[in-house]
mmCIF file of C-alpha atoms in Angstrom:
data_model
loop_
_atom_site.group_PDB
_atom_site.id
_atom_site.type_symbol
_atom_site.label_atom_id
_atom_site.label_comp_id
_atom_site.label_asym_id
_atom_site.label_seq_id
_atom_site.Cartn_x
_atom_site.Cartn_y
_atom_site.Cartn_z
ATOM 1 C CA MET W 1222 132.116 100.346 105.566
ATOM 2 C CA HIS W 1223 135.231 99.086 103.730
ATOM 3 C CA THR W 1224 137.104 97.266 106.734
ATOM 4 C CA GLY W 1225 134.627 94.443 106.986
ATOM 5 C CA GLU W 1226 133.872 95.566 110.496
ATOM 6 C CA ASN W 1227 130.542 94.208 111.935
ATOM 7 C CA HIS W 1228 127.842 96.756 111.820
ATOM 8 C CA PRO W 1229 124.389 96.758 113.921
ATOM 9 C CA GLN W 1230 121.826 94.732 111.652
ATOM 10 C CA CYS W 1231 118.174 94.701 111.444
ATOM 11 C CA LYS W 1232 116.728 91.336 112.620
ATOM 12 C CA VAL W 1233 113.794 91.652 110.318
ATOM 13 C CA CYS W 1234 114.913 92.615 106.918
ATOM 14 C CA GLN W 1235 118.814 92.142 107.554
ATOM 15 C CA LYS W 1236 119.992 95.666 106.408
ATOM 16 C CA SER W 1237 123.232 96.715 108.192
ATOM 17 C CA PHE W 1238 124.092 100.298 109.621
ATOM 18 C CA ARG W 1239 127.015 102.177 110.431
ATOM 19 C CA ARG W 1240 125.677 103.322 113.720
ATOM 20 C CA LYS W 1241 123.150 101.843 116.302
ATOM 21 C CA SER W 1242 121.249 105.260 116.041
ATOM 22 C CA TYR W 1243 120.526 104.617 112.385
ATOM 23 C CA LEU W 1244 119.357 101.087 113.218
ATOM 24 C CA THR W 1245 117.091 102.556 115.868
ATOM 25 C CA GLU W 1246 115.584 104.763 113.352
ATOM 26 C CA HIS W 1247 115.166 102.089 110.717
ATOM 27 C CA MET W 1248 113.442 99.794 113.283
ATOM 28 C CA ARG W 1249 110.553 102.302 113.469
ATOM 29 C CA ILE W 1250 109.669 101.370 109.989
ATOM 30 C CA HIS W 1251 108.845 97.923 111.127
ATOM 31 C CA THR W 1252 107.403 98.831 114.642
ATOM 32 C CA GLY W 1253 105.342 101.889 113.231
ATOM 33 C CA GLU W 1254 106.731 103.880 116.008
ATOM 34 C CA LYS W 1255 106.371 107.731 115.893
ATOM 35 C CA PRO W 1256 108.007 109.188 119.072
ATOM 36 C CA PHE W 1257 108.019 112.748 117.670
ATOM 37 C CA GLN W 1258 105.034 114.808 117.974
ATOM 38 C CA CYS W 1259 104.102 118.387 116.501
ATOM 39 C CA SER W 1260 103.051 120.687 119.149
ATOM 40 C CA GLU W 1261 100.756 122.360 116.682
ATOM 41 C CA CYS W 1262 98.634 119.619 115.114
ATOM 42 C CA GLN W 1263 99.658 116.501 117.077
ATOM 43 C CA LYS W 1264 101.091 114.846 113.836
ATOM 44 C CA ARG W 1265 103.673 112.308 114.773
ATOM 45 C CA PHE W 1266 106.949 111.420 113.098
ATOM 46 C CA SER W 1267 109.306 108.432 113.117
ATOM 47 C CA ILE W 1268 112.575 110.826 112.861
ATOM 48 C CA LYS W 1269 113.276 114.227 114.478
ATOM 49 C CA LEU W 1270 114.240 115.750 111.092
ATOM 50 C CA SER W 1271 110.759 115.013 109.435
ATOM 51 C CA LEU W 1272 109.266 116.782 112.593
ATOM 52 C CA TYR W 1273 111.588 119.721 112.022
ATOM 53 C CA ARG W 1274 110.520 119.955 108.377
ATOM 54 C CA HIS W 1275 106.999 119.490 109.165
ATOM 55 C CA GLU W 1276 107.020 122.591 111.720
ATOM 56 C CA LEU W 1277 108.260 124.971 108.898
ATOM 57 C CA THR W 1278 104.725 124.395 107.308
ATOM 58 C CA HIS W 1279 103.195 125.860 110.442
ATOM 59 C CA SER W 1280 105.771 128.732 110.672
ATOM 60 C CA GLY W 1281 104.784 129.828 107.149
ATOM 61 C CA GLU W 1282 108.550 130.082 106.347
ATOM 62 C CA LYS W 1283 109.181 129.250 102.779
ATOM 63 C CA ARG W 1284 112.599 130.607 101.467
ATOM 64 C CA TYR W 1285 112.905 128.969 98.308
ATOM 65 C CA GLN W 1286 111.025 130.285 95.481
ATOM 66 C CA CYS W 1287 110.361 128.887 91.965
ATOM 67 C CA SER W 1288 111.686 131.265 89.147
ATOM 68 C CA GLU W 1289 109.226 130.069 86.692
ATOM 69 C CA CYS W 1290 106.020 130.214 88.797
ATOM 70 C CA PRO W 1291 104.694 131.923 92.124
ATOM 71 C CA LYS W 1292 105.178 128.792 94.256
ATOM 72 C CA SER W 1293 107.688 128.625 97.046
ATOM 73 C CA PHE W 1294 108.995 125.877 99.459
ATOM 74 C CA ASN W 1295 110.383 125.567 102.947
ATOM 75 C CA GLN W 1296 113.053 123.226 101.663
ATOM 76 C CA LYS W 1297 115.488 123.389 99.040
ATOM 77 C CA SER W 1298 115.141 119.760 97.944
ATOM 78 C CA HIS W 1299 111.407 120.382 97.461
ATOM 79 C CA LEU W 1300 112.108 123.161 95.214
ATOM 80 C CA THR W 1301 114.582 121.191 93.144
ATOM 81 C CA GLU W 1302 112.034 118.427 92.667
ATOM 82 C CA HIS W 1303 109.317 121.102 91.825
ATOM 83 C CA MET W 1304 111.596 122.720 89.087
ATOM 84 C CA ARG W 1305 111.511 119.308 87.194
ATOM 85 C CA ILE W 1306 107.894 120.105 86.356
ATOM 86 C CA HIS W 1307 109.205 123.049 84.248
ATOM 87 C CA SER W 1308 112.312 121.464 82.903
ATOM 88 C CA GLY W 1309 110.875 118.084 82.005
ATOM 89 C CA GLU W 1310 114.009 116.495 83.679
ATOM 90 C CA LYS W 1311 113.828 112.766 84.790
ATOM 91 C CA PRO W 1312 117.245 112.004 86.215
ATOM 92 C CA TYR W 1313 116.398 108.639 87.833
ATOM 93 C CA GLN W 1314 116.550 105.672 85.391
ATOM 94 C CA CYS W 1315 115.331 102.164 85.998
ATOM 95 C CA SER W 1316 118.211 99.680 85.530
ATOM 96 C CA GLU W 1317 115.925 96.900 84.512
ATOM 97 C CA CYS W 1318 113.684 98.850 81.757
ATOM 98 C CA PRO W 1319 113.948 102.265 79.831
ATOM 99 C CA LYS W 1320 111.802 104.159 82.095
ATOM 100 C CA HIS W 1321 112.891 107.363 83.997
ATOM 101 C CA PHE W 1322 111.418 109.120 86.817
ATOM 102 C CA LYS W 1323 111.689 112.876 88.332
ATOM 103 C CA LEU W 1324 111.623 111.550 91.777
ATOM 104 C CA LYS W 1325 113.931 109.014 93.540
ATOM 105 C CA SER W 1326 110.911 107.751 95.413
ATOM 106 C CA LEU W 1327 109.139 106.955 92.421
ATOM 107 C CA LEU W 1328 112.052 105.058 91.022
ATOM 108 C CA THR W 1329 112.425 102.966 94.349
ATOM 109 C CA ALA W 1330 108.809 102.120 94.184
ATOM 110 C CA HIS W 1331 108.862 101.051 90.558
ATOM 111 C CA VAL W 1332 112.128 98.966 90.915
ATOM 112 C CA ARG W 1333 110.190 96.680 93.500
ATOM 113 C CA PHE W 1334 107.881 95.852 90.645
ATOM 114 C CA HIS W 1335 110.781 94.303 89.046
ATOM 115 C CA THR W 1336 112.317 92.548 92.204
ATOM 116 C CA GLY W 1337 109.027 91.767 94.203
ATOM 117 C CA GLU W 1338 110.818 93.174 97.320
ATOM 118 C CA LYS W 1339 108.636 93.983 100.197
ATOM 119 C CA PRO W 1340 110.722 95.439 102.803
ATOM 120 C CA TYR W 1341 108.340 96.816 105.240
ATOM 121 C CA GLN W 1342 107.022 94.063 107.652
ATOM 122 C CA CYS W 1343 104.338 94.216 110.274
ATOM 123 C CA SER W 1344 105.668 93.333 113.680
ATOM 124 C CA GLU W 1345 102.107 91.969 114.746
ATOM 125 C CA CYS W 1346 101.437 89.661 111.982
ATOM 126 C CA GLN W 1347 104.544 89.533 109.718
ATOM 127 C CA ARG W 1348 102.707 90.581 106.701
ATOM 128 C CA CYS W 1349 105.048 92.572 104.195
ATOM 129 C CA PHE W 1350 104.528 95.395 102.106
ATOM 130 C CA SER W 1351 106.380 97.091 99.150
ATOM 131 C CA ASP W 1352 105.957 100.845 100.540
ATOM 132 C CA LYS W 1353 105.871 102.547 104.116
ATOM 133 C CA MET W 1354 102.531 103.963 103.519
ATOM 134 C CA ARG W 1355 100.898 100.818 103.220
ATOM 135 C CA LEU W 1356 102.515 99.391 106.181
ATOM 136 C CA THR W 1357 101.579 102.505 108.135
ATOM 137 C CA LYS W 1358 97.904 102.208 107.072
ATOM 138 C CA HIS W 1359 97.935 98.151 108.074
ATOM 139 C CA THR W 1360 99.505 98.880 111.435
ATOM 140 C CA ARG W 1361 96.574 101.084 112.388
ATOM 141 C CA THR W 1362 94.320 97.909 111.992
ATOM 142 C CA HIS W 1363 96.113 96.325 114.848
ATOM 143 C CA ALA W 1364 96.375 99.538 117.140
ATOM 144 C CA TRP W 1365 92.881 101.017 116.554
ATOM 145 C CA VAL W 1366 90.101 100.093 119.222
ATOM 146 C CA LYS W 1367 86.546 100.183 117.694
ATOM 147 C CA ARG W 1368 84.684 101.738 120.317
ATOM 148 C CA TYR W 1369 81.479 102.700 118.572
ATOM 149 C CA ARG W 1370 78.943 100.213 117.797
ATOM 150 C CA CYS W 1371 76.037 100.579 115.294
ATOM 151 C CA THR W 1372 72.785 99.405 117.054
ATOM 152 C CA GLU W 1373 71.284 98.267 113.741
ATOM 153 C CA CYS W 1374 73.940 95.826 112.413
ATOM 154 C CA ASP W 1375 76.533 95.684 115.167
ATOM 155 C CA LYS W 1376 79.316 97.165 113.105
ATOM 156 C CA CYS W 1377 81.970 98.775 115.066
ATOM 157 C CA PHE W 1378 84.117 101.849 114.287
ATOM 158 C CA ASN W 1379 87.248 103.359 115.742
ATOM 159 C CA GLU W 1380 85.878 107.096 115.444
ATOM 160 C CA LYS W 1381 82.438 108.538 116.236
ATOM 161 C CA ARG W 1382 82.212 110.343 112.907
ATOM 162 C CA HIS W 1383 82.616 106.990 111.040
ATOM 163 C CA LEU W 1384 79.554 105.617 112.896
ATOM 164 C CA THR W 1385 77.588 108.661 112.164
ATOM 165 C CA GLN W 1386 78.279 108.326 108.453
ATOM 166 C CA HIS W 1387 77.521 104.774 108.612
ATOM 167 C CA ILE W 1388 74.164 105.258 110.394
ATOM 168 C CA ARG W 1389 73.115 107.031 107.268
ATOM 169 C CA THR W 1390 73.090 103.808 105.275
ATOM 170 C CA HIS W 1391 70.149 102.695 107.503
ATOM 171 C CA THR W 1392 68.220 105.873 107.694
ATOM 172 C CA GLY W 1393 68.899 107.135 104.078
ATOM 173 C CA GLU W 1394 69.809 110.487 105.506
ATOM 174 C CA LYS W 1395 71.479 112.745 102.944
ATOM 175 C CA PRO W 1396 72.136 116.256 104.738
ATOM 176 C CA TYR W 1397 74.754 117.603 101.957
ATOM 177 C CA GLN W 1398 73.066 119.105 98.934
ATOM 178 C CA CYS W 1399 74.677 120.437 95.818
ATOM 179 C CA PRO W 1400 73.754 124.111 95.327
ATOM 180 C CA GLU W 1401 73.868 123.687 91.469
ATOM 181 C CA CYS W 1402 71.762 120.567 90.873
ATOM 182 C CA GLN W 1403 70.244 119.821 94.201
ATOM 183 C CA ILE W 1404 71.599 116.131 94.308
ATOM 184 C CA CYS W 1405 72.077 115.219 97.905
ATOM 185 C CA PHE W 1406 74.810 113.110 99.644
ATOM 186 C CA SER W 1407 75.337 111.428 102.885
ATOM 187 C CA GLN W 1408 78.859 112.369 103.257
ATOM 188 C CA LYS W 1409 80.376 115.891 102.842
ATOM 189 C CA SER W 1410 83.419 114.479 100.974
ATOM 190 C CA HIS W 1411 81.135 113.091 98.258
ATOM 191 C CA LEU W 1412 79.600 116.444 98.042
ATOM 192 C CA THR W 1413 82.977 118.101 97.608
ATOM 193 C CA GLN W 1414 84.025 115.579 94.807
ATOM 194 C CA HIS W 1415 80.647 116.060 93.184
ATOM 195 C CA ILE W 1416 80.845 119.885 93.001
ATOM 196 C CA ARG W 1417 84.032 119.550 90.965
ATOM 197 C CA ILE W 1418 81.901 118.299 87.981
ATOM 198 C CA HIS W 1419 80.183 121.732 88.001
ATOM 199 C CA THR W 1420 83.413 123.923 88.599
ATOM 200 C CA GLY W 1421 85.835 121.684 86.549
ATOM 201 C CA GLU W 1422 88.350 121.895 89.449
ATOM 202 C CA LYS W 1423 91.170 119.157 89.265
ATOM 203 C CA PRO W 1424 93.402 119.700 92.241
ATOM 204 C CA TYR W 1425 95.419 116.477 92.054
ATOM 205 C CA GLN W 1426 98.415 116.701 89.595
ATOM 206 C CA CYS W 1427 100.625 113.806 88.551
ATOM 207 C CA SER W 1428 104.305 115.036 89.108
ATOM 208 C CA GLU W 1429 105.450 112.886 86.101
ATOM 209 C CA CYS W 1430 103.108 113.893 83.365
ATOM 210 C CA GLN W 1431 101.110 116.844 84.828
ATOM 211 C CA ILE W 1432 97.734 115.365 84.006
ATOM 212 C CA CYS W 1433 95.267 116.774 86.609
ATOM 213 C CA PHE W 1434 92.391 114.703 88.373
ATOM 214 C CA SER W 1435 89.283 115.766 90.439
ATOM 215 C CA GLN W 1436 89.759 112.802 92.973
ATOM 216 C CA LYS W 1437 92.798 111.760 94.952
ATOM 217 C CA SER W 1438 91.916 108.151 94.177
ATOM 218 C CA SER W 1439 92.280 108.644 90.561
ATOM 219 C CA LEU W 1440 95.576 110.174 90.706
ATOM 220 C CA THR W 1441 96.723 107.233 93.028
ATOM 221 C CA GLU W 1442 95.563 104.789 90.250
ATOM 222 C CA HIS W 1443 97.159 106.987 87.484
ATOM 223 C CA ILE W 1444 100.530 106.847 89.216
ATOM 224 C CA ARG W 1445 100.686 103.323 88.956
ATOM 225 C CA ILE W 1446 101.125 103.656 85.143
ATOM 226 C CA HIS W 1447 104.415 105.215 85.741
ATOM 227 C CA THR W 1448 105.460 103.074 88.579
ATOM 228 C CA GLY W 1449 104.393 99.890 87.112
ATOM 229 C CA GLU W 1450 102.811 98.918 90.477
ATOM 230 C CA LYS W 1451 99.960 96.202 90.491
ATOM 231 C CA PRO W 1452 99.063 95.654 94.325
ATOM 232 C CA TYR W 1453 96.012 93.738 93.792
ATOM 233 C CA GLN W 1454 96.568 90.008 93.252
ATOM 234 C CA CYS W 1455 94.159 87.249 92.575
ATOM 235 C CA SER W 1456 94.415 84.438 95.071
ATOM 236 C CA GLU W 1457 93.480 81.682 92.462
ATOM 237 C CA CYS W 1458 95.741 82.427 89.679
ATOM 238 C CA GLN W 1459 98.188 85.135 90.922
ATOM 239 C CA VAL W 1460 97.343 87.560 88.123
ATOM 240 C CA CYS W 1461 98.075 91.206 89.370
ATOM 241 C CA PHE W 1462 95.941 94.314 88.719
ATOM 242 C CA SER W 1463 96.645 98.045 89.318
ATOM 243 C CA VAL W 1464 92.906 98.935 90.229
ATOM 244 C CA LYS W 1465 90.793 97.053 92.775
ATOM 245 C CA SER W 1466 87.913 97.130 90.543
ATOM 246 C CA ARG W 1467 89.584 95.150 87.810
ATOM 247 C CA LEU W 1468 90.546 92.467 90.338
ATOM 248 C CA THR W 1469 86.875 92.352 91.616
ATOM 249 C CA LYS W 1470 85.838 91.741 87.755
ATOM 250 C CA HIS W 1471 88.324 89.127 87.157
ATOM 251 C CA ILE W 1472 87.399 87.145 90.338
ATOM 252 C CA ARG W 1473 84.088 86.393 88.809
ATOM 253 C CA ILE W 1474 85.782 84.197 86.216
ATOM 254 C CA HIS W 1475 86.787 81.879 89.045
ATOM 255 C CA THR W 1476 83.604 82.294 91.127
ATOM 256 C CA GLY W 1477 80.936 82.236 88.038
ATOM 257 C CA GLU W 1478 79.243 85.102 89.824
ATOM 258 C CA LYS W 1479 76.970 86.866 87.302
ATOM 259 C CA PRO W 1480 75.503 89.981 89.507
ATOM 260 C CA TYR W 1481 74.126 92.031 86.574
ATOM 261 C CA GLN W 1482 70.579 90.870 85.503
ATOM 262 C CA CYS W 1483 68.377 91.742 82.479
ATOM 263 C CA SER W 1484 64.846 92.926 83.749
ATOM 264 C CA GLU W 1485 63.635 91.790 80.229
ATOM 265 C CA CYS W 1486 64.635 88.172 80.192
ATOM 266 C CA GLN W 1487 66.648 87.543 83.340
ATOM 267 C CA LYS W 1488 69.791 86.779 81.607
ATOM 268 C CA CYS W 1489 72.656 87.522 83.992
ATOM 269 C CA PHE W 1490 76.170 88.994 83.164
ATOM 270 C CA ARG W 1491 79.435 89.382 84.909
ATOM 271 C CA GLN W 1492 80.002 93.064 83.977
ATOM 272 C CA GLN W 1493 77.588 96.087 83.829
ATOM 273 C CA SER W 1494 78.909 96.998 80.332
ATOM 274 C CA HIS W 1495 78.008 93.336 79.106
ATOM 275 C CA LEU W 1496 74.457 93.929 80.472
ATOM 276 C CA THR W 1497 74.228 97.431 78.767
ATOM 277 C CA GLU W 1498 75.041 95.927 75.377
ATOM 278 C CA HIS W 1499 72.694 93.042 75.872
ATOM 279 C CA GLU W 1500 69.803 95.499 76.603
ATOM 280 C CA LYS W 1501 69.917 97.033 73.214
ATOM 281 C CA ILE W 1502 68.541 94.023 71.838
ATOM 282 C CA HIS W 1503 65.231 94.783 73.902
ATOM 283 C CA THR W 1504 65.365 98.379 73.165
ATOM 284 C CA GLY W 1505 66.073 98.211 69.340
ATOM 285 C CA GLU W 1506 69.131 100.127 69.734
ATOM 286 C CA LYS W 1507 71.402 97.567 68.171
ATOM 287 C CA LYS W 1508 72.313 98.496 64.662
ATOM 288 C CA LEU W 1509 71.330 96.265 61.736
ATOM 289 C CA SER W 1510 74.508 94.830 59.803
ATOM 290 C CA VAL W 1511 74.771 96.120 56.318
ATOM 291 C CA LEU W 1512 74.552 93.471 53.723
#
């Protein structure tokens, strides 16, 4: 590293590596290749070490136990990260701002907010992403073949179960019923989320501040408070948002769209909250100002 010797270099992002084998593993970030497959569940991995760690979850081997709570882990590094929940330790500090993080991965993601770096590039369309997870999801759009076609609207799906769920939008079928309040849902996952209203269950916990959420999507949006990530950008004025719904509302400023209409006077509004406030004029709920 110090001799100035030429090292193998990635042609996509120009990173250099001490060994050719390291470059080979790195290139899988760009190609999305996952040559190592679990014999138990067929999940695939880009490096052999990740497969080995994953296989421990099937063997049930958890050698490292937390001294504060009953949780145990199959890797020492996972126990170390978990212990920070109890200690409150945040050893990773951003060099640009005063924020600290429990996990190095959270710091890495946060730093890209300052640098604008997007090191993960799609080999098919050259689109770049700030983290590996988004590249992986995007890569599937090129690889998937949509074989299942809806006879009603010609939409295609890559899995039969997705087509089955979609068809219910045409038939109105809602086969999943809540045993508590009898509300019905077209998808089982929607029923599962709804039941948590009755049980109070919040299985998704933030590793930074321990706040819990009933839905994974809510946790994902919350984590952006810690990382500073704003992945949704307006194509008109380049303002960025952490939540997609806020971008949708913002775009209406440019398009002039007002999808919420008052049933009494037909006045239209950009946001539901504005319509709700307006309707108080007709219902008489608006408070009289005190003279």
